[in-house]
JSON list of C-alpha atoms in Angstrom, two decimals:
[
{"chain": "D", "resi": 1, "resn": "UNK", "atom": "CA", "xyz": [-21.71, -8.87, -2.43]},
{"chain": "D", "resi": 2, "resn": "UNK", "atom": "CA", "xyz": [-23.81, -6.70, -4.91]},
{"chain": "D", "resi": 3, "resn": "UNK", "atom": "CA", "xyz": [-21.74, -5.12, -7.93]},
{"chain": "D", "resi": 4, "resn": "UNK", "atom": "CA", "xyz": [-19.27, -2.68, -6.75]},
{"chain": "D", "resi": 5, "resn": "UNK", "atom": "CA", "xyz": [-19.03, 1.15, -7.86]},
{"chain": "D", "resi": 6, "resn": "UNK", "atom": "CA", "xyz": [-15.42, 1.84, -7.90]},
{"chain": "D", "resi": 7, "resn": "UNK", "atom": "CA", "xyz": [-14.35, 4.79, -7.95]},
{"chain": "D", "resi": 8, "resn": "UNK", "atom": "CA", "xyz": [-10.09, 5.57, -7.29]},
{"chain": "D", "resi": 9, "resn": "UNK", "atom": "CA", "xyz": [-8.80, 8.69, -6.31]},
{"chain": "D", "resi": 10, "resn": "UNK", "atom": "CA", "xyz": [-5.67, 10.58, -5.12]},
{"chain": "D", "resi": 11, "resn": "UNK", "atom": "CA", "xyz": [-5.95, 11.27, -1.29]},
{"chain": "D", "resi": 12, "resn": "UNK", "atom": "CA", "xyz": [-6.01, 14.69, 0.31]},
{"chain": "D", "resi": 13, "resn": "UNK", "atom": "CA", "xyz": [-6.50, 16.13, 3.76]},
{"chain": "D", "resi": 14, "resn": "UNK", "atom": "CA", "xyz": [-10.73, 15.64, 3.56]},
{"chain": "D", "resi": 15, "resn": "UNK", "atom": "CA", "xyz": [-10.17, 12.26, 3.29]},
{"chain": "D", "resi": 16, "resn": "UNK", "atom": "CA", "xyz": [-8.48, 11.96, 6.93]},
{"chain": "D", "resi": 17, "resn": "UNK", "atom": "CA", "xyz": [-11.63, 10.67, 8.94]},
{"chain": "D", "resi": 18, "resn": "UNK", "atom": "CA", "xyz": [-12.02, 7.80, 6.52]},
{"chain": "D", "resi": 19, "resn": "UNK", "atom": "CA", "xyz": [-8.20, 6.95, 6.06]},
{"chain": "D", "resi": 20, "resn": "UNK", "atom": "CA", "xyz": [-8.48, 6.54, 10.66]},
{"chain": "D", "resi": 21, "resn": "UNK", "atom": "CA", "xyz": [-11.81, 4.56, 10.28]},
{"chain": "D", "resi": 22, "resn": "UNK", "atom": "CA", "xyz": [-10.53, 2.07, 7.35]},
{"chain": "D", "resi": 23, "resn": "UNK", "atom": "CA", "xyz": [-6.98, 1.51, 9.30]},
{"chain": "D", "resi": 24, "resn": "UNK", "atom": "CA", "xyz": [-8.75, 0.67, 12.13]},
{"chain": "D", "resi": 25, "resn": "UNK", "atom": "CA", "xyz": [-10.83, -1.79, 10.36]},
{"chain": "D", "resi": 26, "resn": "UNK", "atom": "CA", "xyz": [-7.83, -3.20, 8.50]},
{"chain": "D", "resi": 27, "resn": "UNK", "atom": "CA", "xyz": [-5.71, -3.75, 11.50]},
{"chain": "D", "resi": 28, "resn": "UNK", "atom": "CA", "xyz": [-8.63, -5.37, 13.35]},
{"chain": "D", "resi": 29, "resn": "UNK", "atom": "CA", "xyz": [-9.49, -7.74, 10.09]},
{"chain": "D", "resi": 30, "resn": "UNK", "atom": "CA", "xyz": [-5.49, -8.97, 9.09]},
{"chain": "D", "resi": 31, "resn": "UNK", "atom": "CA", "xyz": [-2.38, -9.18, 10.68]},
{"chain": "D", "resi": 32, "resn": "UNK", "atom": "CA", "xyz": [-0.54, -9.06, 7.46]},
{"chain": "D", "resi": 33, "resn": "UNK", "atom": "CA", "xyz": [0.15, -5.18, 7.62]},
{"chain": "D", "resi": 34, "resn": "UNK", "atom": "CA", "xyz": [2.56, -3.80, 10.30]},
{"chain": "D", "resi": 35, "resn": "UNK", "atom": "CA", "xyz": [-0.48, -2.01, 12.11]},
{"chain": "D", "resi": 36, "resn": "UNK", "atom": "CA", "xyz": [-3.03, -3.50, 14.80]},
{"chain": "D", "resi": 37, "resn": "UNK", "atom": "CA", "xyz": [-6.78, -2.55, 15.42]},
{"chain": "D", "resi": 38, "resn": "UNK", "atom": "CA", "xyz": [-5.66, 0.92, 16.69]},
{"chain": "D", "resi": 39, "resn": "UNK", "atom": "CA", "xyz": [-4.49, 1.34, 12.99]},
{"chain": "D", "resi": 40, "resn": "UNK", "atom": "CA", "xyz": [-2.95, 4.83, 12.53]},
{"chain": "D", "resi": 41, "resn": "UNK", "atom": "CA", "xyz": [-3.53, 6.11, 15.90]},
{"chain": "D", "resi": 42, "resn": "UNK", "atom": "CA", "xyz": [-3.14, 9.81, 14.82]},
{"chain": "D", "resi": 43, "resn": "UNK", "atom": "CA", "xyz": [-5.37, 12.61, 15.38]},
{"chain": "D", "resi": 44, "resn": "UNK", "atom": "CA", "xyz": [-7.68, 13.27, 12.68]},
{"chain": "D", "resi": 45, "resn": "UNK", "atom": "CA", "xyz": [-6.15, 16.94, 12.00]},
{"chain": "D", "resi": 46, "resn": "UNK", "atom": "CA", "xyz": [-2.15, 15.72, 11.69]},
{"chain": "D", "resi": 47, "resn": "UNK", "atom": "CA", "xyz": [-3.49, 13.29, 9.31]},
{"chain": "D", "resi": 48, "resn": "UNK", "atom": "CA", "xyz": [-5.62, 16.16, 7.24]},
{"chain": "D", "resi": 49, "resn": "UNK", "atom": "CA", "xyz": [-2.01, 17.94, 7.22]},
{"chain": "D", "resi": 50, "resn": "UNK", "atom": "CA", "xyz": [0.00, 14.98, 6.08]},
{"chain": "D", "resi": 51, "resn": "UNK", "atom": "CA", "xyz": [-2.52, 14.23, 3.08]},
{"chain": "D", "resi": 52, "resn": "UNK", "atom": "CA", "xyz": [-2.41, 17.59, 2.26]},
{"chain": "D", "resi": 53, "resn": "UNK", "atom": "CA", "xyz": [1.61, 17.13, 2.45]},
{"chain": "D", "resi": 54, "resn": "UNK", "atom": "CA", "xyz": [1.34, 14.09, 0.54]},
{"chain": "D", "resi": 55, "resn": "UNK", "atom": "CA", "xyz": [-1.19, 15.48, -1.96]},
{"chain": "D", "resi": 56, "resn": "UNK", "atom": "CA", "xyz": [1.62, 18.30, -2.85]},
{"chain": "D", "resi": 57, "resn": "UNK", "atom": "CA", "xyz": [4.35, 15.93, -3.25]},
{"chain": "D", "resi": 58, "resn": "UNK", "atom": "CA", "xyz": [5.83, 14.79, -6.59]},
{"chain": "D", "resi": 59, "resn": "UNK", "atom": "CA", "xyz": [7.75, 11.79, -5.28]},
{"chain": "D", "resi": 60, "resn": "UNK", "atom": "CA", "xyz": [4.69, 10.24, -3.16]},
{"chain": "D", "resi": 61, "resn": "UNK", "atom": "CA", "xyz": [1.07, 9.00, -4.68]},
{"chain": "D", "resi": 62, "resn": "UNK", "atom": "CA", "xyz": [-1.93, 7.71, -2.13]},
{"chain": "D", "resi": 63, "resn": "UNK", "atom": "CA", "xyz": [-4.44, 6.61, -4.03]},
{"chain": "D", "resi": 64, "resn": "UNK", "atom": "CA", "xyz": [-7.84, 5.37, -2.29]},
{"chain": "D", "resi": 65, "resn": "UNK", "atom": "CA", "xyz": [-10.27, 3.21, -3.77]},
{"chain": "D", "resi": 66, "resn": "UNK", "atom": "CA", "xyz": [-14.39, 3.94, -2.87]},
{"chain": "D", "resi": 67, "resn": "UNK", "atom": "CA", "xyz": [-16.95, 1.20, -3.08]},
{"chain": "D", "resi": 68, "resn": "UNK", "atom": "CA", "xyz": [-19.72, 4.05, -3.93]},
{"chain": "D", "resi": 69, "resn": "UNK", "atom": "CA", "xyz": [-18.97, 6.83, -0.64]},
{"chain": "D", "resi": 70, "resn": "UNK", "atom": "CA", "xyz": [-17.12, 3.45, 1.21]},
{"chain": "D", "resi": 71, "resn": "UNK", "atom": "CA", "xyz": [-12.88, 3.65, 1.42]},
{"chain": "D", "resi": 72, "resn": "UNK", "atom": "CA", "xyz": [-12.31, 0.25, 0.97]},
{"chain": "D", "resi": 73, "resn": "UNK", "atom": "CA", "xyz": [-8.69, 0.32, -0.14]},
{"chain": "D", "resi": 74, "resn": "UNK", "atom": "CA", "xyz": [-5.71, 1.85, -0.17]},
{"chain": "D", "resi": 75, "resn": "UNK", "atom": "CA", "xyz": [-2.14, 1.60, -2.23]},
{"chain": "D", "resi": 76, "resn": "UNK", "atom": "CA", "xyz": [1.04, 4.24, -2.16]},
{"chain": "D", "resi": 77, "resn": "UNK", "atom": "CA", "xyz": [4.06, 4.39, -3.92]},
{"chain": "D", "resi": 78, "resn": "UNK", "atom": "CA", "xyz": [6.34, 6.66, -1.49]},
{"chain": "D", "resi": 79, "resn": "UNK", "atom": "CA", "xyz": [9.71, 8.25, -2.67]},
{"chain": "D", "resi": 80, "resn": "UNK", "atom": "CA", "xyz": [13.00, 9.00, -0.78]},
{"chain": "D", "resi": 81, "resn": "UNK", "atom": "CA", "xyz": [13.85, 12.79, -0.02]},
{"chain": "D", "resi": 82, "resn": "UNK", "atom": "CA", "xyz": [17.41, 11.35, 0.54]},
{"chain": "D", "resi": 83, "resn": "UNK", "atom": "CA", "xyz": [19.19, 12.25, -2.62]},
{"chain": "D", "resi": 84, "resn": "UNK", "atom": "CA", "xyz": [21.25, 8.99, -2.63]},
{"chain": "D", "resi": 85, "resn": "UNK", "atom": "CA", "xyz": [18.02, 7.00, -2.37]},
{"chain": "D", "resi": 86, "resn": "UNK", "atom": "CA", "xyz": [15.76, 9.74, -4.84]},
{"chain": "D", "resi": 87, "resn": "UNK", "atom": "CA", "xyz": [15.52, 6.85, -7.69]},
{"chain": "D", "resi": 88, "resn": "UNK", "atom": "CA", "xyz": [13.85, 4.32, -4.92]},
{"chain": "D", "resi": 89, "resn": "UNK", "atom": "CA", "xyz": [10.25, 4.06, -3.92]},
{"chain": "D", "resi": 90, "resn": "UNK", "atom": "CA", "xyz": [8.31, 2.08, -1.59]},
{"chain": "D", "resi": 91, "resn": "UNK", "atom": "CA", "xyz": [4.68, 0.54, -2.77]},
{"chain": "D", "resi": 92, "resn": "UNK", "atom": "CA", "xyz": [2.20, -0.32, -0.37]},
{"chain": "D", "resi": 93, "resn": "UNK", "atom": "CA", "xyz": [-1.63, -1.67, -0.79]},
{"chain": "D", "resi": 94, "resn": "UNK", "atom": "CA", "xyz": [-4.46, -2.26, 2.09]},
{"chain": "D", "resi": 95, "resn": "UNK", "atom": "CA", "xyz": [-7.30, -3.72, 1.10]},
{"chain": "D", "resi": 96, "resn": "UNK", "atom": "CA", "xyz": [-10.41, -4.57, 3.24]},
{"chain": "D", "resi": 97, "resn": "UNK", "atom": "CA", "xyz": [-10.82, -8.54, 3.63]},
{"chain": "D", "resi": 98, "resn": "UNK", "atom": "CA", "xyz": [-14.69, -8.03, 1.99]},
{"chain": "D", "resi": 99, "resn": "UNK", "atom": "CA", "xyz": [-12.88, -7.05, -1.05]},
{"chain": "D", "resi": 100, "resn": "UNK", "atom": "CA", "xyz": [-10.27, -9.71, -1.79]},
{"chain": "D", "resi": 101, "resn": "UNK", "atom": "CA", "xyz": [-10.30, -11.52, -4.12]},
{"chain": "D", "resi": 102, "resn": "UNK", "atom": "CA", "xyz": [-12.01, -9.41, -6.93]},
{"chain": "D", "resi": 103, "resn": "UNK", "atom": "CA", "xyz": [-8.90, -8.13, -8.82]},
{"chain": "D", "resi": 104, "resn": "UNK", "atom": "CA", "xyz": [-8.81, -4.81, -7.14]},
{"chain": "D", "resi": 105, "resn": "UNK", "atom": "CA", "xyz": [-4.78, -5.31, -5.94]},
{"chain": "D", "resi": 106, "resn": "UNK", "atom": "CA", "xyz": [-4.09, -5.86, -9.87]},
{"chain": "D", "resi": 107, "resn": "UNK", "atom": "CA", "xyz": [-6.12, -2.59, -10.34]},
{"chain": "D", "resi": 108, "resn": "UNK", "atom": "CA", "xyz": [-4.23, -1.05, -7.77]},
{"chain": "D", "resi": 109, "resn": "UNK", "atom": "CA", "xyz": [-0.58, -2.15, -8.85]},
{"chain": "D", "resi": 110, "resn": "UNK", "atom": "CA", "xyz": [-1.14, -1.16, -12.29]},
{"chain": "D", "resi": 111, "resn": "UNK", "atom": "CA", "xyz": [-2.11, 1.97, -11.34]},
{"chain": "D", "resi": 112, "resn": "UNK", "atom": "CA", "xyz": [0.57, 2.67, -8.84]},
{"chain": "D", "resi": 113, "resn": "UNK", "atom": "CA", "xyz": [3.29, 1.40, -11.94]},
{"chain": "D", "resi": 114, "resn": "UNK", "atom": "CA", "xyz": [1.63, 3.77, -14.69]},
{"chain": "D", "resi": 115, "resn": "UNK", "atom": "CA", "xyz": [2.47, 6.63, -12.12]},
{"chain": "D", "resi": 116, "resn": "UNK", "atom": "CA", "xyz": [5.88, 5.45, -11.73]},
{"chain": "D", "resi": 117, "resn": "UNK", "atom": "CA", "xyz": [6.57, 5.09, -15.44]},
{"chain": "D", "resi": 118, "resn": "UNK", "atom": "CA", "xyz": [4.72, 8.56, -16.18]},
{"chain": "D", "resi": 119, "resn": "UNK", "atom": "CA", "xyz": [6.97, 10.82, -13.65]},
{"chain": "D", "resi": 120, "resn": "UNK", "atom": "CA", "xyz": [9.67, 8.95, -14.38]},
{"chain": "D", "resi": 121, "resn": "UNK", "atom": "CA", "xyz": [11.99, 9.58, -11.51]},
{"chain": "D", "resi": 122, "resn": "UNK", "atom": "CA", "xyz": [11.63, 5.88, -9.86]},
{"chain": "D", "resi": 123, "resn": "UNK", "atom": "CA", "xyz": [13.73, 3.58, -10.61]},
{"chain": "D", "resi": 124, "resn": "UNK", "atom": "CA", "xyz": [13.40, 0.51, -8.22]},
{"chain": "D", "resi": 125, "resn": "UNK", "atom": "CA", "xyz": [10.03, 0.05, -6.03]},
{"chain": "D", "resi": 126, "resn": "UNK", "atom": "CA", "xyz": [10.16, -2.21, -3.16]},
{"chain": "D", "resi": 127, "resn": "UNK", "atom": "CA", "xyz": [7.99, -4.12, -0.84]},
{"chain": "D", "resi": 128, "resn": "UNK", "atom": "CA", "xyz": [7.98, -6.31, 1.79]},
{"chain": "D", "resi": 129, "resn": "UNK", "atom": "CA", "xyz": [5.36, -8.88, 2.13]},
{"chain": "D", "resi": 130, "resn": "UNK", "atom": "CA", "xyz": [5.09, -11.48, 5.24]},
{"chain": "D", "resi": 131, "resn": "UNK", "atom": "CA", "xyz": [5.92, -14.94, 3.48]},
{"chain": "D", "resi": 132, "resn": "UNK", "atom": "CA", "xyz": [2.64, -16.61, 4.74]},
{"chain": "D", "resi": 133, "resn": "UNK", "atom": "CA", "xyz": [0.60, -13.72, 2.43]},
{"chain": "D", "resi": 134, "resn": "UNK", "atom": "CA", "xyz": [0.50, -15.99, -0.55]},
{"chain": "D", "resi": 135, "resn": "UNK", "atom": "CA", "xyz": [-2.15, -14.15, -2.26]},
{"chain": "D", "resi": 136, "resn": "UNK", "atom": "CA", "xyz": [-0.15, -10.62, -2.48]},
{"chain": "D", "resi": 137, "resn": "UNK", "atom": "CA", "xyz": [3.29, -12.27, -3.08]},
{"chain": "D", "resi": 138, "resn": "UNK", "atom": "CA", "xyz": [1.56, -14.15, -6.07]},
{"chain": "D", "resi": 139, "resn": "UNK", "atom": "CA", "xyz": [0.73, -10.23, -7.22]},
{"chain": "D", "resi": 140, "resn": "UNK", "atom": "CA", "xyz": [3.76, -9.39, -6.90]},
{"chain": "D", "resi": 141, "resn": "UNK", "atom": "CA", "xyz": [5.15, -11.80, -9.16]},
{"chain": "D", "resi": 142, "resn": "UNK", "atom": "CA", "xyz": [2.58, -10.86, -11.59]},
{"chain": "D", "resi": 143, "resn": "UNK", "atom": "CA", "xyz": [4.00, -7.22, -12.18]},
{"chain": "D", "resi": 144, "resn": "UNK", "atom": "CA", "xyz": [7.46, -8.33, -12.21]},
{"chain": "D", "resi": 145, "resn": "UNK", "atom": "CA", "xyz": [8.56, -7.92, -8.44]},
{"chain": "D", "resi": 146, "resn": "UNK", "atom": "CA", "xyz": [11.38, -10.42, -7.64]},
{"chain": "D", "resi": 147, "resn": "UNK", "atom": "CA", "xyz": [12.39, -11.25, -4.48]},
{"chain": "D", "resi": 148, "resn": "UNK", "atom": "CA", "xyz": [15.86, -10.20, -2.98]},
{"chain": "D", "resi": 149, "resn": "UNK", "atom": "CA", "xyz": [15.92, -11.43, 0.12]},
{"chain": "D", "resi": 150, "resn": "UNK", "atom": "CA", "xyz": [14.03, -13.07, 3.13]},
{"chain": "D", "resi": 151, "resn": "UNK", "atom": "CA", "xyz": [14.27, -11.59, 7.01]},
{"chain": "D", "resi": 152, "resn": "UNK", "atom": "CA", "xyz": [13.89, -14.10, 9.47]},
{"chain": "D", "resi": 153, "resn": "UNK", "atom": "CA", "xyz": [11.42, -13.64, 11.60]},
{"chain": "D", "resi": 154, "resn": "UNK", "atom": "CA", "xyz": [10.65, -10.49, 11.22]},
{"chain": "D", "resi": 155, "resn": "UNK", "atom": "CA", "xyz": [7.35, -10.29, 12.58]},
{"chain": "D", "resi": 156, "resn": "UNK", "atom": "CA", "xyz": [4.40, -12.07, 14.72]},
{"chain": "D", "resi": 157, "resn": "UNK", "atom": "CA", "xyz": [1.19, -12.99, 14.40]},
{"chain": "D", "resi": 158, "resn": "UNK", "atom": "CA", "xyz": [-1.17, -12.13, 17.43]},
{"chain": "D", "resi": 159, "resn": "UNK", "atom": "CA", "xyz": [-0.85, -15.66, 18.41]},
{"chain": "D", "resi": 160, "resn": "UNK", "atom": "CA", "xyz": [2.98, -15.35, 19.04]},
{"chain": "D", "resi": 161, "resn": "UNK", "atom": "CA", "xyz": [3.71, -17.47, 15.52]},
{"chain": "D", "resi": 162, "resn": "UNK", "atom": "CA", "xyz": [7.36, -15.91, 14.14]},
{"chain": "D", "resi": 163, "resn": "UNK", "atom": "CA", "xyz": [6.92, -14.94, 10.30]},
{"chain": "D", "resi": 164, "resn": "UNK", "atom": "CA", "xyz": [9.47, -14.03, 7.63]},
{"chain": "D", "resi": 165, "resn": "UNK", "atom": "CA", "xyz": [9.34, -11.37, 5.65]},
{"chain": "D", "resi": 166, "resn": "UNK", "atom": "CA", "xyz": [10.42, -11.41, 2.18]},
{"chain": "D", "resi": 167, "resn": "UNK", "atom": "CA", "xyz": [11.68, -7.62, 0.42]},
{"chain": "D", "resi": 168, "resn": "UNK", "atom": "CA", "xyz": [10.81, -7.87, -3.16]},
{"chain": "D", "resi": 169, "resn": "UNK", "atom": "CA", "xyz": [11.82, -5.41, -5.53]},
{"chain": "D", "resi": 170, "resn": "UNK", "atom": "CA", "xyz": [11.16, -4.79, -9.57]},
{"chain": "D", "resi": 171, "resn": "UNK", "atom": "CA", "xyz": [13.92, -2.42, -11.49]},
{"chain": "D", "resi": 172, "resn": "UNK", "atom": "CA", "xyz": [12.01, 0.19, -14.23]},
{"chain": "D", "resi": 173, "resn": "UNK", "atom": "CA", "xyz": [14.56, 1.68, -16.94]},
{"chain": "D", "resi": 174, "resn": "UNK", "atom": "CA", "xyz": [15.80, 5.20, -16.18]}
]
């Protein structure tokens, strides 16, 4: 792979079409995230109207990574509207499989935990990571995410294998 061009950027409505087409290609290329190769399966304009949703939000950040004009990853840290659950986010991060390996889900974390620290509000991010994914819980443990718990079985690979899923979790001071 030549040198990339990154470029990161918070998501909005225009970036709908490539959101569908890189879900797709994600759920077609891992079945570590909870989505197959139908990926989001939403019509293009409720998805424009959610980013835009998103966009407007104080409590929710998509950010998407661009290989030059390419999406080729995206991470979210997603609040609770719930008042008793306001101080609690949940962090997410896609990447395509072309990608791994290059640092970019350091890149991503970091970025996703300087937003946390400069709004302020969050006070405990979680996860939840399939226990075979190695690689990501390894990340994890990198920025401080601990785990709290394992759920048996949670999920299954296309092959019918049952996988646990572990909830990690990292505590930020309020």
């Amino acid at each position: 792979m030549s040198e990339i061009q990154l470029q990161i950027k918070e998501a909005t409505g225009a970036d709908a079409k490539a959101v569908l087409a890189v879900s797709q290609q994600l759920g077609e290329e891992t079945d570590f995230l909870l989505m197959d190769e139908s990926g989001l399966a939403l019509p293009e304009a409720l998805l424009t109207e959610q980013l835009d949703a998103i966009y407007e939000r104080d409590d929710y950040l998509l950010l998407l990574a661009f290989d030059q004009e390419q999406l080729i990853a995206m991470a979210s840290v997603k609040g609770n509207e719930e008042w008793q659950l306001a101080h609690v986010g949940e962090i997410g991060i896609s990447i395509l499989k072309d990608y791994w390996g290059l640092g970019l889900g350091s890149l991503l974390i970091e970025e996703l935990l300087d937003w946390v620290v400069e709004v302020g509000e969050l006070t405990r991010i979680e996860l939840t990571v399939q226990a075979r994914n190695l690689r990501a819980i390894h990340l994890y443990q990198k920025f401080g995410f601990l785990t709290e718990g394992c759920m048996k079985e949670a999920v299954q690979t296309r092959e019918g294998q049952k996988v646990d899923v572990l909830m990690m979790a990292r505590l930020f001071e309020s």
